[in-house]
Tab-separated table of C-alpha atoms in Angstrom:
chain	number	residue	atom	x	y	z
A	29	MET	CA	3.637	14.389	20.377
A	30	GLU	CA	1.296	16.762	22.010
A	31	GLY	CA	-0.222	14.779	24.734
A	32	GLN	CA	-3.576	12.999	25.011
A	33	ASP	CA	-5.875	16.053	25.880
A	34	GLY	CA	-8.160	17.573	23.297
A	35	PRO	CA	-7.865	17.340	19.464
A	36	PRO	CA	-4.524	17.564	17.675
A	37	PRO	CA	-3.367	21.066	16.509
A	38	PRO	CA	-4.195	21.677	13.036
A	39	GLU	CA	-0.586	21.864	11.871
A	40	TYR	CA	-0.564	18.095	11.877
A	41	ALA	CA	-3.050	17.987	9.178
A	42	GLN	CA	-0.911	20.418	6.722
A	43	PRO	CA	1.693	18.522	4.784
A	44	ASP	CA	3.819	21.557	4.541
A	45	SER	CA	4.140	22.120	8.255
A	46	GLU	CA	7.174	21.108	10.243
A	47	LYS	CA	4.897	19.460	12.892
A	48	TYR	CA	3.400	17.291	9.991
A	49	ARG	CA	6.688	16.207	8.950
A	50	ALA	CA	7.890	15.339	12.226
A	51	MET	CA	4.867	13.371	13.060
A	52	VAL	CA	5.253	11.303	9.752
A	53	GLU	CA	9.051	10.773	10.593
A	54	ARG	CA	8.060	9.556	13.931
A	55	ILE	CA	5.233	7.161	12.654
A	56	ARG	CA	7.935	5.918	9.945
A	57	HIS	CA	10.526	5.206	12.708
A	58	ARG	CA	8.051	3.394	14.898
A	59	LEU	CA	6.891	1.175	12.120
A	60	GLY	CA	10.435	0.323	10.824
A	61	LEU	CA	9.864	1.735	7.421
A	62	THR	CA	12.343	3.290	5.141
A	63	THR	CA	9.731	5.720	3.862
A	64	LEU	CA	6.294	6.764	4.580
A	65	GLN	CA	3.981	9.099	2.839
A	66	TYR	CA	0.290	9.914	3.246
A	67	GLN	CA	-2.285	10.577	0.443
A	68	GLN	CA	-3.492	14.199	0.299
A	69	LEU	CA	-7.202	14.724	0.128
A	70	ASP	CA	-7.533	16.547	-3.054
A	71	ASP	CA	-5.532	13.693	-4.628
A	72	LEU	CA	-7.657	11.016	-2.974
A	73	VAL	CA	-10.864	12.587	-4.302
A	74	GLN	CA	-9.431	13.060	-7.797
A	75	ALA	CA	-8.366	9.443	-7.654
A	76	ILE	CA	-11.713	8.005	-6.572
A	77	GLY	CA	-13.527	10.016	-9.319
A	78	LEU	CA	-16.630	11.320	-7.445
A	79	PRO	CA	-17.547	14.774	-6.119
A	80	LYS	CA	-15.987	15.441	-2.726
A	81	GLU	CA	-19.614	16.201	-1.568
A	82	LYS	CA	-20.358	12.624	-2.051
A	83	LEU	CA	-17.559	11.311	0.260
A	84	CYS	CA	-16.971	11.277	3.872
A	85	THR	CA	-13.760	13.326	4.461
A	86	TYR	CA	-14.157	13.476	8.205
A	87	CYS	CA	-10.735	11.795	8.891
A	88	TRP	CA	-9.054	14.537	6.804
A	89	ASP	CA	-11.102	17.713	7.310
A	90	GLY	CA	-13.705	16.982	9.971
A	91	LYS	CA	-16.507	17.097	7.294
A	92	GLU	CA	-19.026	14.272	7.024
C-alpha cells in the first residue's frame, strides 16, 4: 500500500489507526476471507505466560 522502499510507516502497527484497518481489510479480501483479526502483542505475551523480556517480539515492535 505504501510501496517497496523502506520500512512501513508505524501507523500500520497500530490497531486503532485507519491505515492498519485498511491493511487488514486488503489482506482479508486478497485471501478471500470473511473476517481477519491479528493478535495484539500484549495479549500474545499474556497467553504465552512468559515475561516479554524472554520473548523475541521483533515482528511486532522491532525488539529482540
